Each structure stands twice: as C-alpha cells, then as structure tokens.
mmCIF file of C-alpha atoms in Angstrom:
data_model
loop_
_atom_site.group_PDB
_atom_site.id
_atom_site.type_symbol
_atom_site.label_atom_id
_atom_site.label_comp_id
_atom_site.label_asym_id
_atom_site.label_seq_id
_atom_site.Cartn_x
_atom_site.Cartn_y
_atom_site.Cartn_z
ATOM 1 C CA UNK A 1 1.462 20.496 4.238
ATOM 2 C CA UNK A 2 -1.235 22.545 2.916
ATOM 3 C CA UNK A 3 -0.628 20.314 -0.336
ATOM 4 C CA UNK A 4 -1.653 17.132 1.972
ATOM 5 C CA UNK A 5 -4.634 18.862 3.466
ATOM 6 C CA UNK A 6 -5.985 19.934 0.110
ATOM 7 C CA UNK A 7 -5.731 16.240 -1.654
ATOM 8 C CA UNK A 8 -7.726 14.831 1.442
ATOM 9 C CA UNK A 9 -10.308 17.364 1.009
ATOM 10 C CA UNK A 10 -10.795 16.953 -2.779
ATOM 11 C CA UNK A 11 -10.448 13.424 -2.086
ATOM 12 C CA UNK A 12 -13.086 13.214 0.494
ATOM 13 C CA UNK A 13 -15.707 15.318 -1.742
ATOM 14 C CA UNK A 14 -15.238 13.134 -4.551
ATOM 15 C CA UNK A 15 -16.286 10.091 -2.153
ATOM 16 C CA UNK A 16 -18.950 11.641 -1.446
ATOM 17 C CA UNK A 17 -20.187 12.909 -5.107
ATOM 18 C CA UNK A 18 -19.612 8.960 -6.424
ATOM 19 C CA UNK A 19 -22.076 7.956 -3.704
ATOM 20 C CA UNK A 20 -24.861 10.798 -4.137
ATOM 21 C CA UNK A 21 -24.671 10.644 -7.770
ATOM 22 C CA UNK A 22 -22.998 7.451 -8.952
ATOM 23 C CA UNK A 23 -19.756 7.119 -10.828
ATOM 24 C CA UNK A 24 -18.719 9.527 -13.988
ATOM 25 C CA UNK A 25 -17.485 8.474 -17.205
ATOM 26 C CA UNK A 26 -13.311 7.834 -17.219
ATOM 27 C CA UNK A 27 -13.458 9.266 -20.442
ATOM 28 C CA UNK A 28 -15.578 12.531 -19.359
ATOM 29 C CA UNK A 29 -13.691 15.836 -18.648
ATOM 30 C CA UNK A 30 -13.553 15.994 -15.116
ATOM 31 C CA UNK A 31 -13.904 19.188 -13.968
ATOM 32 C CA UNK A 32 -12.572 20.761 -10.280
ATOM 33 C CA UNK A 33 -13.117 23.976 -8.851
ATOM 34 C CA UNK A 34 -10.872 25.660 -6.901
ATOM 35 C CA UNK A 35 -9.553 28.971 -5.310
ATOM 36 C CA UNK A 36 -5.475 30.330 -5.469
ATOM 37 C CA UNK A 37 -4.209 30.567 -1.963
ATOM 38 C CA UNK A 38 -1.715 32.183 -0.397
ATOM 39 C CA UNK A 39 0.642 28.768 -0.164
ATOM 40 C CA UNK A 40 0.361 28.661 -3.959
ATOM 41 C CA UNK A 41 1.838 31.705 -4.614
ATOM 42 C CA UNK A 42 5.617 32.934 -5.379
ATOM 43 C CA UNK A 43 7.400 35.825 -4.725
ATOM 44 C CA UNK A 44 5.771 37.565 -7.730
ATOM 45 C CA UNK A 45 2.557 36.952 -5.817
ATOM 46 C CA UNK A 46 1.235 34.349 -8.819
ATOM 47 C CA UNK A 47 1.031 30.792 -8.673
ATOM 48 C CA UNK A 48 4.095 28.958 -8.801
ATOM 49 C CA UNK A 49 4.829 27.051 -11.982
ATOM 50 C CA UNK A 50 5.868 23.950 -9.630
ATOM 51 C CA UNK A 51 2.182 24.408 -7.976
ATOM 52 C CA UNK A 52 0.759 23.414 -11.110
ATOM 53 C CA UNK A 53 1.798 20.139 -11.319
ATOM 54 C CA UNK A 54 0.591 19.655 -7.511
ATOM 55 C CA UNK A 55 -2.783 21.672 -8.426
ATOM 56 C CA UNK A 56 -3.209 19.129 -11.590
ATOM 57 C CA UNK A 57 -2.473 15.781 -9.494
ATOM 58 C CA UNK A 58 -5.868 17.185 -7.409
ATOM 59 C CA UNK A 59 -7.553 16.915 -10.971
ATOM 60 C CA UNK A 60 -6.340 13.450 -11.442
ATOM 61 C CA UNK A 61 -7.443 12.343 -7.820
ATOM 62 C CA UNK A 62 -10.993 13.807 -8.498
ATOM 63 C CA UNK A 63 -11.445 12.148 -12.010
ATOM 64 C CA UNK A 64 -9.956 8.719 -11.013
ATOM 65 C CA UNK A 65 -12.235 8.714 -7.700
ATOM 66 C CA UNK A 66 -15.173 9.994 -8.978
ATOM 67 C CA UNK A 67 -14.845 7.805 -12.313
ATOM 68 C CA UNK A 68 -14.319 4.426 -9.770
ATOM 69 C CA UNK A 69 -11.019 3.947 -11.515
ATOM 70 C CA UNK A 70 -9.283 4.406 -8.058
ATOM 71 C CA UNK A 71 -11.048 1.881 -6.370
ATOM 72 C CA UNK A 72 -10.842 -0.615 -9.378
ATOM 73 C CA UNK A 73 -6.574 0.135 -9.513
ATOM 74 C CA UNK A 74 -6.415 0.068 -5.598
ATOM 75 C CA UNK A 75 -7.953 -3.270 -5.194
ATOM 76 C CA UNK A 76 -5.396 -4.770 -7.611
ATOM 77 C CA UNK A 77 -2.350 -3.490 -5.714
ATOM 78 C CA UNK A 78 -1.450 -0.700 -8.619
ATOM 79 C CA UNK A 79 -0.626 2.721 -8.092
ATOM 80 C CA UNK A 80 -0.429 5.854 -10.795
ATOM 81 C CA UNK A 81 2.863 7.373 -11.397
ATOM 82 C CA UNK A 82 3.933 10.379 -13.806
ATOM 83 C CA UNK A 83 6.482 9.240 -16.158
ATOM 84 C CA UNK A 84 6.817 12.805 -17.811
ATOM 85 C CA UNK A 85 5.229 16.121 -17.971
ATOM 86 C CA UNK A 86 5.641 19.409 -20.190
ATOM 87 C CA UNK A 87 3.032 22.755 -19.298
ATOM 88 C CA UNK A 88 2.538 25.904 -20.875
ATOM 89 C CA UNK A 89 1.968 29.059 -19.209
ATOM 90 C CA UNK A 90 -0.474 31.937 -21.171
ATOM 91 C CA UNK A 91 -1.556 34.105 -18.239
ATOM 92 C CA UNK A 92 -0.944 33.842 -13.906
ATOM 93 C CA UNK A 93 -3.163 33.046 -11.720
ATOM 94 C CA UNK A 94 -3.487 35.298 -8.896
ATOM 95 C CA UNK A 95 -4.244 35.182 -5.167
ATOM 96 C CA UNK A 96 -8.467 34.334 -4.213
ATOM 97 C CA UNK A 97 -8.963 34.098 -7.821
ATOM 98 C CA UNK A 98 -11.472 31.152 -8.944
ATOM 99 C CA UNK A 99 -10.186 28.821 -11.483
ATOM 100 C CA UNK A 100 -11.537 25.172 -12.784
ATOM 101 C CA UNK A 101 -8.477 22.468 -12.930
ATOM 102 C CA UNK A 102 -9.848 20.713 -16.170
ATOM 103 C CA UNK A 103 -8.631 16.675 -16.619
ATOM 104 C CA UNK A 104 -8.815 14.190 -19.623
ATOM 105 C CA UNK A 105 -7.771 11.288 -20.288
ATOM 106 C CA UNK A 106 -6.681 11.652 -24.363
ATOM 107 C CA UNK A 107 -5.511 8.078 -24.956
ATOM 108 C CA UNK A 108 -2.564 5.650 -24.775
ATOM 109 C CA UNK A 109 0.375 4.510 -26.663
ATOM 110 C CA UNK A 110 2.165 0.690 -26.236
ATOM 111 C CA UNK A 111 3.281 2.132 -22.280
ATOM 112 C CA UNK A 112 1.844 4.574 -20.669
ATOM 113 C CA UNK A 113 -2.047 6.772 -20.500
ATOM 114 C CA UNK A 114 -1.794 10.700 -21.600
ATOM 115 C CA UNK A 115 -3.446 12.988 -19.906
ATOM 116 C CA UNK A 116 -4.944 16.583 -20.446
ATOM 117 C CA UNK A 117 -4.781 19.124 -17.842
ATOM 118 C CA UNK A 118 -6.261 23.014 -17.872
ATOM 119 C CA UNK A 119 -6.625 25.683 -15.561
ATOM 120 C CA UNK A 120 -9.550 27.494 -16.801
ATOM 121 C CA UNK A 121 -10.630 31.092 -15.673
ATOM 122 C CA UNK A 122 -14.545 32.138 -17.222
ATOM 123 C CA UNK A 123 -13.635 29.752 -19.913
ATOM 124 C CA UNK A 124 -10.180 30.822 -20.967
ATOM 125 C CA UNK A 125 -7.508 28.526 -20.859
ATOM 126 C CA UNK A 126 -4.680 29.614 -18.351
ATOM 127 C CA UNK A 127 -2.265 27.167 -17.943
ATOM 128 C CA UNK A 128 -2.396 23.671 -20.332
ATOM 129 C CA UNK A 129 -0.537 20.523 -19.250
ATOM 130 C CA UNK A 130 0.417 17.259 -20.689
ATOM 131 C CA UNK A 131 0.856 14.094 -18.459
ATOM 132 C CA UNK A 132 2.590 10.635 -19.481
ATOM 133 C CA UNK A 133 1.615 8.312 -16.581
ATOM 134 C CA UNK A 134 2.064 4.593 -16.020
ATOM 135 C CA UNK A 135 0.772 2.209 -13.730
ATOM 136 C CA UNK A 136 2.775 0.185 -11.328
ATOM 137 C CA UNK A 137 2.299 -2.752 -9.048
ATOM 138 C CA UNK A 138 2.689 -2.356 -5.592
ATOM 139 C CA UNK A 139 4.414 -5.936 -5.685
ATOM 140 C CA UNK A 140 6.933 -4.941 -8.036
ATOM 141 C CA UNK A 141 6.960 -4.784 -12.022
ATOM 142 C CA UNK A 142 4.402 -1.986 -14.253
ATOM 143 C CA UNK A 143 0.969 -2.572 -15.296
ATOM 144 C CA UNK A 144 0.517 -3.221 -18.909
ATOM 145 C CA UNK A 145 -1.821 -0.738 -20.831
ATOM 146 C CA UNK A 146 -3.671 -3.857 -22.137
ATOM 147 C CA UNK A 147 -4.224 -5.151 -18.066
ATOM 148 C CA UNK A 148 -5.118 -1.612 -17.243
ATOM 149 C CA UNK A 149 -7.777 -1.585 -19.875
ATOM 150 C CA UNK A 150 -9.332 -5.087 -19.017
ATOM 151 C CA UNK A 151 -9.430 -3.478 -15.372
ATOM 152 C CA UNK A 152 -11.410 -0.526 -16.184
ATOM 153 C CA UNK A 153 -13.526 -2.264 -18.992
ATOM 154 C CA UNK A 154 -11.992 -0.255 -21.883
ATOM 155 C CA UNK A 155 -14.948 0.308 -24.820
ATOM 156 C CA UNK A 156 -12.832 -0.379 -27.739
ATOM 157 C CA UNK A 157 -14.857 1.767 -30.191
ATOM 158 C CA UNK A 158 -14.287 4.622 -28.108
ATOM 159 C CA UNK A 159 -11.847 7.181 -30.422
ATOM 160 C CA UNK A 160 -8.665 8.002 -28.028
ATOM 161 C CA UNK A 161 -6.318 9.749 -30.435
ATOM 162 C CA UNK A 162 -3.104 10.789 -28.897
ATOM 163 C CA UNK A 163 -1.815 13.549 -30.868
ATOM 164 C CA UNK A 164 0.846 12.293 -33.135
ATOM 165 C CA UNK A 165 3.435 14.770 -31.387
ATOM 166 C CA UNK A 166 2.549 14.296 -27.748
ATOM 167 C CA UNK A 167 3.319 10.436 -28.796
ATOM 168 C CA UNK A 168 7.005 11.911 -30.195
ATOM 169 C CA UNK A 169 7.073 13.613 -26.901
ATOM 170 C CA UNK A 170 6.389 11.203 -25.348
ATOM 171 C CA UNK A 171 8.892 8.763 -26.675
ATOM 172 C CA UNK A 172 11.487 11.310 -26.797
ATOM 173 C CA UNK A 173 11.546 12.019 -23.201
ATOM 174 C CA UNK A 174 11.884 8.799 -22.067
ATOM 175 C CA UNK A 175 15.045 8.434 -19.747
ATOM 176 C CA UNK A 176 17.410 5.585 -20.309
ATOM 177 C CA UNK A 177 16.318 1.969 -18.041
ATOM 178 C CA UNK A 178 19.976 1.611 -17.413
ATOM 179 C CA UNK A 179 21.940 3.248 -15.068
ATOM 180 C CA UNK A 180 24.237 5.364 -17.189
ATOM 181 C CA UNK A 181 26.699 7.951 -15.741
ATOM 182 C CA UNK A 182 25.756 11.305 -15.788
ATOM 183 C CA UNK A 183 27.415 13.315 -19.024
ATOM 184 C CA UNK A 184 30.751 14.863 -18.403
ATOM 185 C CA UNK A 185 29.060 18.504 -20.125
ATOM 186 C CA UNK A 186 28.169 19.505 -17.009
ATOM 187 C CA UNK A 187 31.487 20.620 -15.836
#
C-alpha cells in the first residue's frame, strides 16, 4: 500500500514540475530524491533488495512524466512493461537515510529500451540497476522500437550505445514465446 501511495505522490510532483518548468529532456538523467522508510526495510533493518525494483519504477514514473513521454505513450493506448532486470548491491541503505534514485535511458536494441537505474548517497553509487523494457498496446500486440521512436520524436544523431554486454544480457535472458513445460531438474 505504501508502494501505491508513494507512486501517486511522485507522480503528482512530477505534474506539477512539467507545468512550472516545462518538459525535461528523455535523454537527461532524471534525478529523484527520496528518504528510506520503515516499509522499505527487512528484517536486517536495510532496504529490501525486492524494494529496489519498486523504488526504481518511481524513477521511471518521474522521468517519463516529467520528460512528456507518458502523456505521448498514454494517448496512443501503450503501456511500459519490464521484460528483464539484473541489480547490484555495493552498500545498504538504511532507515531516514537520503538517497537520489538516478534514471537513464542508455539506448535500444531491435525490441526493447534499456534503462539505467542508481541509488546514489552524497554521490556514491549504492545500488546500480539494469532495465530491459518494452512497450505494449493496450489493444493487444507490442510497440515496435521504430513506432516508439516516431512517437517521442527520436533525434537520430543522438549517440545511445547500449553496452555490448547488457545487449548479450539482454538477449540471453529472454524467456521462450512458447509455452514449454517446465524442466524435469527441478525434482
């Protein structure tokens, strides 16, 4: 619930920044403070490594409303989903403690839009995330990277390198289209 609450608050201040100062650039680092609280935390009394994910979808929300990609996607009936996700962990963060939820956008490959995501204490990276996300259409089928890009006026001299192995990542964790039955190994 507190999750919920949260996401409408960060979404409601990002409303409000597009319309005092105008739109950012998609392509900028978007940048979100925010404070650990008590629902974030584990038994260990850090953040959870699940809350992460949760804490880096609030980056995503701020970046894509803020940037007017949300309302440009919206309009068209599409929706973001997270096809796959890998993070790495370097130090907790700990109850009240201040922390910025950096966001980027790094590039695309023939499917899908990668994404950067930090938590960032006084300029030291915490936590680091990868995102693989796709676009789908709310009356069935997946947005194609090339429709996506005509939506949000893509600048093609704009450098968006996807690191060659977050590409093999990428690729690599894809899960099968088919339904396949689940491997025997696990018995």
């Amino acid at each position: 619930m507190h999750m919920i609450l949260r996401t409408m608050l960060v979404l409601s201040r990002a409303r409000r920044g597009v319309r005092r100062k105008g739109a950012v650039d998609p392509y900028s680092v978007g940048r979100l403070a925010l404070r650990v609280l008590p629902s974030d935390l584990d038994i260990l009394n850090h953040v959870n490594n699940g809350v992460y994910f949760s804490l880096f979808d609030l980056g995503r929300f701020d970046l894509l409303m803020r940037s007017g990609l949300w309302k440009s996607i919206t309009e068209r009936g599409w929706y973001p989903v997270v096809a796959s996700e890998t993070i790495t962990f370097r130090k907790s963060l700990t109850l009240w403690q201040r922390f910025t939820v950096e966001t980027r956008i790094l590039g695309f490959d023939d499917r899908a839009f990668y994404l950067e995501h930090r938590a960032v204490v006084k300029g030291e990276i915490y936590t680091q995330a990868f995102i693989r996300a796709r676009f789908l259409k709310k009356s069935g089928g997946t947005v194609s990277v090339t429709e996506l890009l005509d939506a949000i006026g893509h600048d093609n001299d704009r450098d968006l390198t996807v690191p060659e192995w977050l590409v093999r990542w990428g690729k690599d964790a894809v899960l099968p289209s088919t339904r396949q039955p689940a491997p025997s190994d696990w018995e």
